[in-house]
Short mmCIF file of C-alpha atoms and ligand atoms in Angstrom, two decimals:
data_model
loop_
_atom_site.label_atom_id
_atom_site.label_comp_id
_atom_site.label_asym_id
_atom_site.label_seq_id
_atom_site.Cartn_x
_atom_site.Cartn_y
_atom_site.Cartn_z
CA UNK A 1 224.16 164.47 44.72
CA UNK A 2 224.02 160.76 44.78
CA UNK A 3 227.64 158.95 44.00
CA UNK A 4 228.52 157.23 41.19
CA UNK A 5 227.31 153.17 42.29
CA UNK A 6 228.85 150.40 40.66
CA UNK A 7 225.55 149.00 41.67
CA UNK A 8 214.70 147.85 52.82
CA UNK A 9 210.70 147.41 57.65
CA UNK A 10 208.10 146.49 59.49
CA UNK A 11 205.14 148.84 59.15
CA UNK A 12 203.38 148.88 63.01
CA UNK A 13 201.61 145.88 62.28
CA UNK A 14 200.52 143.79 65.30
CA UNK A 15 203.22 141.42 65.05
CA UNK A 16 202.73 138.37 67.17
CA UNK A 17 206.46 138.12 67.73
CA UNK A 18 207.94 141.87 66.76
CA UNK A 19 210.86 141.99 65.62
CA UNK A 20 213.96 144.89 64.94
CA UNK A 21 216.71 144.59 62.14
CA UNK A 22 218.66 144.09 61.48
CA UNK A 23 218.16 140.48 63.32
CA UNK A 24 220.24 138.19 64.65
CA UNK A 25 221.13 134.54 62.56
CA UNK A 26 218.81 131.83 63.92
CA UNK A 27 222.05 129.14 63.51
CA UNK A 28 221.96 125.87 62.16
CA UNK A 29 222.45 124.54 65.84
CA UNK A 30 219.82 126.77 66.85
CA UNK A 31 217.10 124.09 64.74
CA UNK A 32 219.08 121.12 64.81
CA UNK A 33 221.63 119.87 67.21
CA UNK A 34 223.59 118.35 65.72
CA UNK A 35 223.20 119.29 62.43
CA UNK A 36 224.18 116.88 59.56
CA UNK A 37 227.43 118.14 57.45
CA UNK A 38 226.68 116.24 54.76
CA UNK A 39 223.26 117.52 53.81
CA UNK A 40 223.51 121.17 51.80
CA UNK A 41 223.08 124.43 54.22
CA UNK A 42 220.19 126.84 53.23
CA UNK A 43 219.74 129.53 54.57
CA UNK A 44 216.39 131.19 55.05
CA UNK A 45 215.36 135.10 55.18
CA UNK A 46 211.98 135.76 56.36
CA UNK A 47 210.49 138.77 55.83
CA UNK A 48 206.78 138.30 56.31
CA UNK A 49 203.30 138.14 53.96
CA UNK A 50 200.82 135.19 53.75
CA UNK A 51 202.77 132.55 54.77
CA UNK A 52 203.79 134.22 58.32
CA UNK A 53 199.82 135.02 58.59
CA UNK A 54 197.20 133.61 60.84
CA UNK A 55 193.63 134.15 61.24
CA UNK A 56 190.97 133.69 64.06
CA UNK A 57 189.39 130.71 61.74
CA UNK A 58 190.92 128.16 59.55
CA UNK A 59 188.40 129.35 57.16
CA UNK A 60 189.70 133.14 57.45
CA UNK A 61 191.90 134.11 54.20
CA UNK A 62 192.10 137.93 53.93
CA UNK A 63 192.23 140.79 56.77
CA UNK A 64 194.44 138.44 58.59
CA UNK A 65 197.31 139.24 60.68
CA UNK A 66 201.50 138.99 60.12
CA UNK A 67 203.67 137.73 62.55
CA UNK A 68 205.19 134.50 62.48
CA UNK A 69 208.51 134.37 63.02
CA UNK A 70 211.09 131.96 60.68
CA UNK A 71 211.76 129.94 63.28
CA UNK A 72 207.73 129.02 64.01
CA UNK A 73 207.70 129.09 59.43
CA UNK A 74 210.90 125.87 60.42
CA UNK A 75 208.59 124.37 62.92
CA UNK A 76 205.72 123.77 60.93
CA UNK A 77 207.78 121.97 57.99
CA UNK A 78 210.29 119.86 60.22
CA UNK A 79 210.96 117.87 56.36
CA UNK A 80 212.53 120.67 55.52
CA UNK A 81 215.51 119.33 58.06
CA UNK A 82 215.73 115.91 56.23
CA UNK A 83 216.77 117.89 54.02
CA UNK A 84 218.97 120.80 54.46
CA UNK A 85 220.58 122.30 57.45
CA UNK A 86 218.55 125.20 57.76
CA UNK A 87 219.83 128.50 59.15
CA UNK A 88 217.12 132.03 59.55
CA UNK A 89 217.16 135.27 59.41
CA UNK A 90 214.19 137.69 60.31
CA UNK A 91 214.97 140.99 57.49
CA UNK A 92 211.35 142.12 58.64
CA UNK A 93 207.44 141.10 59.75
CA UNK A 94 205.31 142.58 57.47
CA UNK A 95 202.94 142.48 54.63
CA UNK A 96 204.62 143.25 51.35
CA UNK A 97 202.80 146.40 50.26
CA UNK A 98 205.43 147.89 53.25
CA UNK A 99 208.48 146.43 51.90
CA UNK A 100 210.28 149.48 51.20
CA UNK A 101 214.35 150.60 49.29
CA UNK A 102 215.87 150.48 53.07
CA UNK A 103 213.99 146.63 53.23
CA UNK A 104 215.38 146.05 49.94
CA UNK A 105 218.97 146.50 49.88
CA UNK A 106 219.62 145.12 53.26
CA UNK A 107 218.43 141.39 51.61
CA UNK A 108 220.47 141.47 48.50
CA UNK A 109 223.54 142.76 50.79
CA UNK A 110 222.49 139.38 53.13
CA UNK A 111 222.36 137.78 50.47
CA UNK A 112 224.95 137.77 48.55
CA UNK A 113 227.93 138.09 52.10
CA UNK A 114 225.77 134.41 52.70
CA UNK A 115 225.85 133.26 49.16
CA UNK A 116 229.67 134.39 48.94
CA UNK A 117 230.30 131.61 51.89
CA UNK A 118 231.37 128.21 49.97
CA UNK A 119 229.59 126.07 52.22
CA UNK A 120 225.75 127.86 51.50
CA UNK A 121 223.99 126.10 48.58
CA UNK A 122 221.70 128.55 48.56
CA UNK A 123 218.76 131.12 49.58
CA UNK A 124 214.90 130.98 49.96
CA UNK A 125 213.21 134.77 51.07
CA UNK A 126 209.59 133.96 52.62
CA UNK A 127 208.25 136.88 51.40
CA UNK A 128 204.27 138.69 50.85
CA UNK A 129 203.45 137.56 47.05
CA UNK A 130 202.07 141.24 46.58
CA UNK A 131 204.82 143.19 45.64
CA UNK A 132 206.84 139.91 45.73
CA UNK A 133 207.49 139.71 41.63
CA UNK A 134 208.62 143.72 42.06
CA UNK A 135 211.57 141.93 45.67
CA UNK A 136 212.73 138.82 43.40
CA UNK A 137 213.14 140.74 40.34
CA UNK A 138 215.06 143.58 42.42
CA UNK A 139 216.84 140.71 43.69
CA UNK A 140 217.19 139.06 40.04
CA UNK A 141 219.12 142.78 39.43
CA UNK A 142 222.03 142.76 42.64
CA UNK A 143 222.82 139.64 43.44
CA UNK A 144 225.32 137.71 41.43
CA UNK A 145 225.49 133.96 42.16
CA UNK A 146 225.11 131.08 40.28
CA UNK A 147 223.88 129.20 43.22
CA UNK A 148 219.74 129.35 43.62
CA UNK A 149 217.69 132.12 44.96
CA UNK A 150 214.46 131.49 45.81
CA UNK A 151 211.37 133.75 46.81
CA UNK A 152 208.25 132.33 47.92
CA UNK A 153 205.03 133.18 50.00
CA UNK A 154 201.58 131.50 49.57
CA UNK A 155 198.22 132.61 49.14
CA UNK A 156 196.37 131.21 52.58
CA UNK A 157 197.40 132.20 56.08
CA UNK A 158 199.03 129.73 58.24
CA UNK A 159 195.53 129.11 60.13
CA UNK A 160 193.94 128.06 56.89
CA UNK A 161 192.46 124.66 55.80
CA UNK A 162 194.16 123.53 52.86
CA UNK A 163 197.24 126.31 53.67
CA UNK A 164 199.65 126.15 50.45
CA UNK A 165 202.48 128.06 52.85
CA UNK A 166 204.02 124.64 54.00
CA UNK A 167 204.53 122.79 50.95
CA UNK A 168 205.61 126.13 49.82
CA UNK A 169 208.43 126.56 52.04
CA UNK A 170 209.26 122.19 51.87
CA UNK A 171 209.67 123.25 47.91
CA UNK A 172 211.33 126.52 47.40
CA UNK A 173 214.59 124.54 50.50
CA UNK A 174 213.88 121.51 47.76
CA UNK A 175 214.55 123.65 44.72
CA UNK A 176 217.46 125.78 47.17
CA UNK A 177 219.43 123.51 47.46
CA UNK A 178 218.96 121.60 44.25
CA UNK A 179 221.84 121.49 41.95
CA UNK A 180 219.53 121.90 39.07
CA UNK A 181 218.70 125.71 40.78
CA UNK A 182 221.71 127.12 39.80
CA UNK A 183 223.03 129.42 36.99
CA UNK A 184 219.17 130.57 36.43
CA UNK A 185 218.52 133.44 38.70
CA UNK A 186 216.56 134.31 41.18
CA UNK A 187 212.98 132.44 40.26
CA UNK A 188 209.32 132.61 42.65
CA UNK A 189 207.90 129.25 42.63
CA UNK A 190 204.05 128.96 44.46
CA UNK A 191 201.89 126.76 43.92
CA UNK A 192 203.73 123.24 42.57
CA UNK A 193 205.35 126.77 40.15
CA UNK A 194 208.56 127.85 38.94
CA UNK A 195 209.20 130.91 36.95
CA UNK A 196 211.71 133.64 36.39
CA UNK A 197 211.94 136.61 38.42
CA UNK A 198 212.75 138.14 35.24
CA UNK A 199 209.31 137.74 34.23
CA UNK A 200 206.93 136.66 37.07
CA UNK A 201 203.87 138.90 37.93
CA UNK A 202 201.40 137.98 40.12
CA UNK A 203 197.83 137.36 38.10
CA UNK A 204 195.07 137.64 40.13
CA UNK A 205 194.76 138.53 44.00
CA UNK A 206 193.24 136.00 45.50
CA UNK A 207 193.63 132.42 43.63
CA UNK A 208 196.32 129.85 44.78
CA UNK A 209 197.14 129.87 40.76
CA UNK A 210 198.66 132.86 40.85
CA UNK A 211 201.89 133.66 40.06
CA UNK A 212 203.00 132.93 35.89
CA UNK A 213 204.26 134.37 33.07
CA UNK A 214 201.87 134.41 30.07
CA UNK A 215 204.92 134.21 27.14
CA UNK A 216 207.91 133.17 28.34
CA UNK A 217 206.05 130.96 30.21
CA UNK A 218 207.41 128.41 33.21
CA UNK A 219 211.07 127.33 33.47
CA UNK A 220 209.94 124.16 36.03
CA UNK A 221 207.40 122.19 38.05
CA UNK A 222 207.20 120.57 40.75
CA UNK A 223 206.62 116.83 40.68
CA UNK A 224 206.27 114.98 43.72
CA UNK A 225 208.20 117.46 45.41
CA UNK A 226 211.38 117.30 42.79
CA UNK A 227 211.79 120.48 40.99
CA UNK A 228 211.52 119.34 37.49
CA UNK A 229 212.75 122.58 34.96
CA UNK A 230 212.11 122.32 30.83
CA UNK A 231 214.85 123.49 29.47
CA UNK A 232 218.96 123.54 30.48
CA UNK A 233 219.75 126.97 32.89
CA UNK A 234 219.70 130.00 31.40
CA UNK A 235 219.87 133.75 31.77
CA UNK A 236 217.16 136.25 30.45
CA UNK A 237 217.88 138.08 27.43
CA UNK A 238 218.58 141.60 28.64
CA UNK A 239 219.78 140.84 32.58
CA UNK A 240 221.54 143.39 34.08
CA UNK A 241 223.02 143.04 37.59
CA UNK A 242 224.69 145.70 39.32
CA UNK A 243 226.79 145.82 42.39
CA UNK A 244 225.14 148.01 44.75
CA UNK A 245 227.57 147.21 47.77
CA UNK A 246 227.80 150.25 48.64
CA UNK A 247 224.41 150.87 48.21
CA UNK A 248 222.45 152.76 50.68
CA UNK A 249 219.42 154.09 48.95
CA UNK A 250 217.99 154.16 45.79
CA UNK A 251 216.30 156.67 43.02
CA UNK A 252 213.45 158.32 43.60
CA UNK A 253 210.34 156.77 40.60
CA UNK A 254 207.19 157.21 40.62
CA UNK A 255 204.40 154.55 38.14
CA UNK A 256 202.07 156.42 36.16
CA UNK A 257 198.90 154.85 35.79
CA UNK A 258 197.39 155.74 32.27
CA UNK A 259 193.68 155.67 30.94
CA UNK A 260 190.88 157.63 29.76
CA UNK A 261 190.97 161.58 30.87
CA UNK A 262 193.73 161.32 32.38
CA UNK A 263 195.14 163.91 34.26
CA UNK A 264 197.95 165.77 32.31
CA UNK A 265 199.41 167.32 35.45
CA UNK A 266 200.50 163.73 37.02
CA UNK A 267 204.22 164.81 35.37
CA UNK A 268 204.83 167.97 37.42
CA UNK A 269 203.33 166.77 40.26
CA UNK A 270 205.78 163.70 40.20
CA UNK A 271 208.24 165.33 39.57
CA UNK A 272 207.57 168.04 42.21
CA UNK A 273 207.92 165.52 45.07
CA UNK A 274 210.68 163.81 44.48
CA UNK A 275 210.46 162.56 41.32
CA UNK A 276 213.91 160.98 39.29
CA UNK A 277 212.60 159.23 36.55
CA UNK A 278 209.39 157.79 35.65
CA UNK A 279 207.46 155.03 33.97
CA UNK A 280 203.83 155.31 32.25
CA UNK A 281 201.94 152.13 32.33
CA UNK A 282 200.50 152.62 29.15
CA UNK A 283 197.56 151.79 27.61
CA UNK A 284 197.88 149.21 24.94
CA UNK A 285 201.94 149.43 23.81
CA UNK A 286 203.18 152.45 25.62
CA UNK A 287 200.93 154.45 25.19
CA UNK A 288 198.68 157.45 26.82
CA UNK A 289 196.34 160.80 25.57
CA UNK A 290 197.64 163.27 23.39
CA UNK A 291 197.27 166.24 26.69
CA UNK A 292 199.29 163.47 28.83
CA UNK A 293 201.53 163.07 26.10
CA UNK A 294 202.22 166.91 25.53
CA UNK A 295 202.88 166.99 29.78
CA UNK A 296 204.96 164.45 29.77
CA UNK A 297 207.61 166.58 26.54
CA UNK A 298 206.67 169.76 28.53
CA UNK A 299 207.68 168.42 31.92
CA UNK A 300 211.02 166.17 30.63
CA UNK A 301 212.07 169.14 28.37
CA UNK A 302 211.96 171.42 31.54
CA UNK A 303 214.42 168.46 33.70
CA UNK A 304 216.23 166.46 31.55
CA UNK A 305 214.50 163.33 33.87
CA UNK A 306 214.00 159.98 31.85
CA UNK A 307 210.34 158.29 31.74
CA UNK A 308 210.03 154.93 30.53
CA UNK A 309 206.86 154.00 27.99
CA UNK A 310 205.81 150.24 29.52
CA UNK A 311 202.56 148.61 29.74
CA UNK A 312 199.34 148.08 32.00
CA UNK A 313 198.71 144.83 30.57
CA UNK A 314 199.66 142.50 32.42
CA UNK A 315 201.78 141.02 29.52
CA UNK A 316 203.13 142.72 26.38
CA UNK A 317 206.19 144.70 25.04
CA UNK A 318 206.32 148.08 24.29
CA UNK A 319 208.86 148.73 21.05
CA UNK A 320 210.84 152.03 20.71
CA UNK A 321 209.86 155.14 19.40
CA UNK A 322 206.68 155.99 20.84
CA UNK A 323 207.96 158.84 21.74
CA UNK A 324 210.58 161.17 20.82
CA UNK A 325 211.39 161.16 24.82
CA UNK A 326 210.50 158.60 26.56
CA UNK A 327 212.46 155.10 27.28
CA UNK A 328 210.84 151.87 25.74
CA UNK A 329 210.29 149.36 28.62
CA UNK A 330 210.03 146.08 26.01
CA UNK A 331 208.80 143.65 28.08
CA UNK A 332 209.29 145.16 31.49
CA UNK A 333 205.98 145.63 33.34
CA UNK A 334 205.70 148.55 35.41
CA UNK A 335 206.74 147.50 38.61
CA UNK A 336 209.68 145.49 37.01
CA UNK A 337 210.61 149.27 34.68
CA UNK A 338 210.66 150.63 37.72
CA UNK A 339 213.04 148.81 40.22
CA UNK A 340 215.69 148.62 36.87
CA UNK A 341 215.70 152.96 36.57
CA UNK A 342 215.72 153.06 39.82
CA UNK A 343 218.84 150.89 40.41
CA UNK A 344 220.58 152.59 36.43
CA UNK A 345 219.78 155.70 38.38
CA UNK A 346 221.60 154.70 41.92
CA UNK A 347 224.25 154.17 39.89
CA UNK A 348 224.51 157.17 38.18
CA UNK A 349 223.94 155.89 34.12
CA UNK A 350 222.93 158.33 32.32
CA UNK A 351 219.65 158.53 29.74
CA UNK A 352 221.50 157.23 27.19
CA UNK A 353 223.16 154.17 29.09
CA UNK A 354 219.26 153.96 30.29
CA UNK A 355 218.37 153.37 26.99
CA UNK A 356 220.22 151.34 25.82
CA UNK A 357 219.67 149.10 29.41
CA UNK A 358 216.24 148.45 28.13
CA UNK A 359 217.40 147.60 24.71
CA UNK A 360 219.13 144.72 25.62
CA UNK A 361 215.74 143.62 26.07
CA UNK A 362 214.27 143.76 22.71
CA UNK A 363 214.15 141.44 19.71
CA UNK A 364 217.22 142.33 17.04
CA UNK A 365 215.95 141.91 13.89
CA UNK A 366 218.16 139.34 11.48
C1 NAG B 401 211.24 151.55 55.54
O1 NAG B 401 210.57 150.58 56.49
C2 NAG B 401 211.54 151.03 58.37
C3 NAG B 401 210.74 149.49 59.12
O2 NAG B 401 209.08 150.46 59.06
C4 NAG B 401 211.96 152.47 58.23
O3 NAG B 401 213.10 151.39 59.72
C5 NAG B 401 212.78 152.21 56.83
O4 NAG B 401 212.85 153.98 57.62
C6 NAG B 401 212.21 152.48 55.79
N1 NAG B 401 213.10 153.08 54.75
C7 NAG B 401 212.78 154.30 54.31
C8 NAG B 401 213.43 154.27 53.04
O5 NAG B 401 211.24 154.70 54.41
C1 NAG B 402 222.99 112.40 57.52
O1 NAG B 402 221.94 113.06 55.32
C2 NAG B 402 222.62 112.06 55.28
C3 NAG B 402 222.63 112.64 53.64
O2 NAG B 402 221.38 112.85 53.55
C4 NAG B 402 221.73 110.43 55.19
O3 NAG B 402 222.20 109.51 54.29
C5 NAG B 402 222.41 110.75 56.40
O4 NAG B 402 221.86 109.18 57.00
C6 NAG B 402 221.75 111.59 57.36
N1 NAG B 402 222.23 110.55 58.68
C7 NAG B 402 221.73 111.25 60.32
C8 NAG B 402 222.55 111.12 61.35
O5 NAG B 402 220.24 111.56 59.85
C1 NAG B 403 226.78 123.02 55.61
O1 NAG B 403 227.44 123.61 57.18
C2 NAG B 403 228.48 122.90 57.78
C3 NAG B 403 228.48 123.99 59.13
O2 NAG B 403 228.36 124.82 59.21
C4 NAG B 403 229.99 122.27 57.10
O3 NAG B 403 230.29 121.73 57.94
C5 NAG B 403 228.84 121.13 56.16
O4 NAG B 403 230.11 120.35 54.61
C6 NAG B 403 228.18 121.79 55.17
N1 NAG B 403 227.36 121.21 54.05
C7 NAG B 403 228.15 121.21 52.95
C8 NAG B 403 227.30 119.79 52.56
O5 NAG B 403 228.46 121.86 52.48
C1 NAG B 404 212.92 112.90 58.02
O1 NAG B 404 213.32 112.31 58.75
C2 NAG B 404 212.97 111.64 60.38
C3 NAG B 404 214.10 110.74 60.79
O2 NAG B 404 214.87 111.38 61.49
C4 NAG B 404 212.35 110.32 59.36
O3 NAG B 404 210.80 110.12 60.86
C5 NAG B 404 210.40 111.27 58.53
O4 NAG B 404 209.72 110.04 58.21
C6 NAG B 404 211.11 112.10 57.16
N1 NAG B 404 210.18 112.83 56.94
C7 NAG B 404 210.82 113.25 55.64
C8 NAG B 404 209.06 113.56 54.46
O5 NAG B 404 211.63 111.78 54.99
C1 NAG B 405 229.47 139.22 38.50
O1 NAG B 405 230.27 138.60 38.79
C2 NAG B 405 231.13 137.71 37.76
C3 NAG B 405 232.12 136.43 37.83
O2 NAG B 405 232.18 136.45 39.43
C4 NAG B 405 231.84 139.29 37.51
O3 NAG B 405 232.56 138.91 36.67
C5 NAG B 405 231.01 140.47 37.79
O4 NAG B 405 231.76 141.52 37.07
C6 NAG B 405 229.92 140.91 38.55
N1 NAG B 405 229.16 141.84 38.86
C7 NAG B 405 228.76 142.51 39.75
C8 NAG B 405 227.68 143.64 39.21
O5 NAG B 405 229.28 141.85 40.16
C1 NAG B 406 231.74 145.80 44.35
O1 NAG B 406 231.63 146.89 44.39
C2 NAG B 406 232.53 146.59 45.50
C3 NAG B 406 232.89 148.60 46.77
O2 NAG B 406 232.81 149.39 45.57
C4 NAG B 406 233.63 146.36 45.32
O3 NAG B 406 234.59 146.31 46.80
C5 NAG B 406 233.69 145.58 44.61
O4 NAG B 406 235.00 144.68 43.64
C6 NAG B 406 232.80 144.77 43.84
N1 NAG B 406 232.40 143.94 43.05
C7 NAG B 406 232.86 143.87 41.63
C8 NAG B 406 231.79 142.10 41.29
O5 NAG B 406 232.87 144.59 40.82
C1 NAG B 407 205.10 171.45 33.19
O1 NAG B 407 205.65 172.05 34.06
C2 NAG B 407 206.81 172.57 32.88
C3 NAG B 407 208.31 173.86 33.27
O2 NAG B 407 207.43 174.36 34.39
C4 NAG B 407 205.79 174.34 32.28
O3 NAG B 407 206.37 174.15 31.48
C5 NAG B 407 204.56 173.09 32.21
O4 NAG B 407 203.43 173.98 31.82
C6 NAG B 407 203.45 171.82 32.97
N1 NAG B 407 203.50 171.03 32.53
C7 NAG B 407 201.86 171.08 33.03
C8 NAG B 407 200.97 170.42 32.39
O5 NAG B 407 200.96 171.46 33.94
C1 NAG B 408 210.27 169.60 23.67
O1 NAG B 408 212.02 170.21 22.96
C2 NAG B 408 212.37 170.04 21.67
C3 NAG B 408 213.77 170.20 21.40
O2 NAG B 408 214.31 171.53 21.39
C4 NAG B 408 211.51 170.91 20.81
O3 NAG B 408 211.35 170.05 19.51
C5 NAG B 408 209.78 170.59 21.68
O4 NAG B 408 208.91 170.91 20.87
C6 NAG B 408 209.51 170.60 22.59
N1 NAG B 408 208.73 170.49 23.69
C7 NAG B 408 207.58 171.34 24.01
C8 NAG B 408 206.06 169.99 24.59
O5 NAG B 408 207.40 172.11 24.80
#
């Protein structure tokens, strides 16, 4: 049994710079001697990803290897030392498909500790783009600070012609030390755009212009490296923050993808495999076939585990009332709904409390 909690690395990659967890801090003095104490202090948490990758030629943009360490990321962009005093932690060095709960929890613990220090202006997380929206949403839901938490990655490896990592990192540090970045939760910045971790999703597997949220829009953009916000600071409606101080692992939640002729046996199979909650990436607004619905209801009746209905479309809203036993995800996409459900189950929420938590993001009729 999980205790009531108020409230992740590295796969076997041939990393050029193998690392162990937890890693010592690369101090400001290591990076800059002497440090300029009138500059704001930023801490970079490096986890791997394309931003830390090298291909064998400058035209290679797939199939490259993760391996650059945090020191090399900073070395590539010495300009950030003109705007901040940088320190770094190598949290992991992996592509983001291999980021797991152990890494996520360690990241949240380290960031909360760092931001609690008065001399720290903000933090930057360098990360693979593939699951960046999950890590950033996890941080949005577990970091309790008014200071900027900036998640950044790259779509092209460091060795590519027109690599996007260096400027993305420069912009991320700029935002992390900017007073304009405060009280906006966790943000994702890539390709000159600033988005809320709550809504931003990766839309294209290959192109630079991949992170955006269609309905909620962007929070801001960089104009000549200056962050420009369209709105005053605000937090997403329905945002929930968990205290994960004592959390060591997360509840298991699987996503089942709906499609024509979907296999109704997936619900029981998933539960038999240890799922404590299920998210359905439904067709339309949380739908799935009648046979699958019957199987889901049987599985629910037999176990009582929460089943959240989300949407496989890249954007949209799942309204409550589609099924008696399912919880509507509202605006959360399947991967974000999964993170939220993991946190709620880990915190010991009942199904009623989980329903109420998701309902916080539903529109209120006037
Ligand atoms: C997460 O990945 C790290 C590095 O590969 C590993 O040490 C850790 O055991 C993994 N955690 C889980 C829960 O699998
Ligand atoms: C330290 O940073 C401040 C603020 O940006 C700047 O005005 C000053 O010139 C810097 N000092 C040195 C020695 O670089
Ligand atoms: C940055 O950190 C150093 C020591 O770590 C401190 O002396 C300095 O005041 C900090 N800068 C700001 C702007 O807080
Ligand atoms: C950074 O500062 C150095 C001197 O410390 C200066 O030569 C360089 O032009 C500056 N770079 C930027 C981008 O401001
Ligand atoms: C977040 O911080 C605020 C104010 O510092 C505090 O009141 C609140 O309890 C904290 N929430 C969590 C989940 O840590
Ligand atoms: C978060 O949980 C820890 C450990 O239980 C506790 O010491 C701390 O006071 C909590 N923080 C808040 C803001 O509730
Ligand atoms: C799933 O398991 C329950 C409980 O064992 C059983 O009643 C139900 O028939 C199973 N459903 C499917 C589709 O296999
Ligand atoms: C699930 O349980 C409810 C409430 O007891 C019942 O009305 C419903 O028929 C059951 N569904 C299935 C598929 O067994």
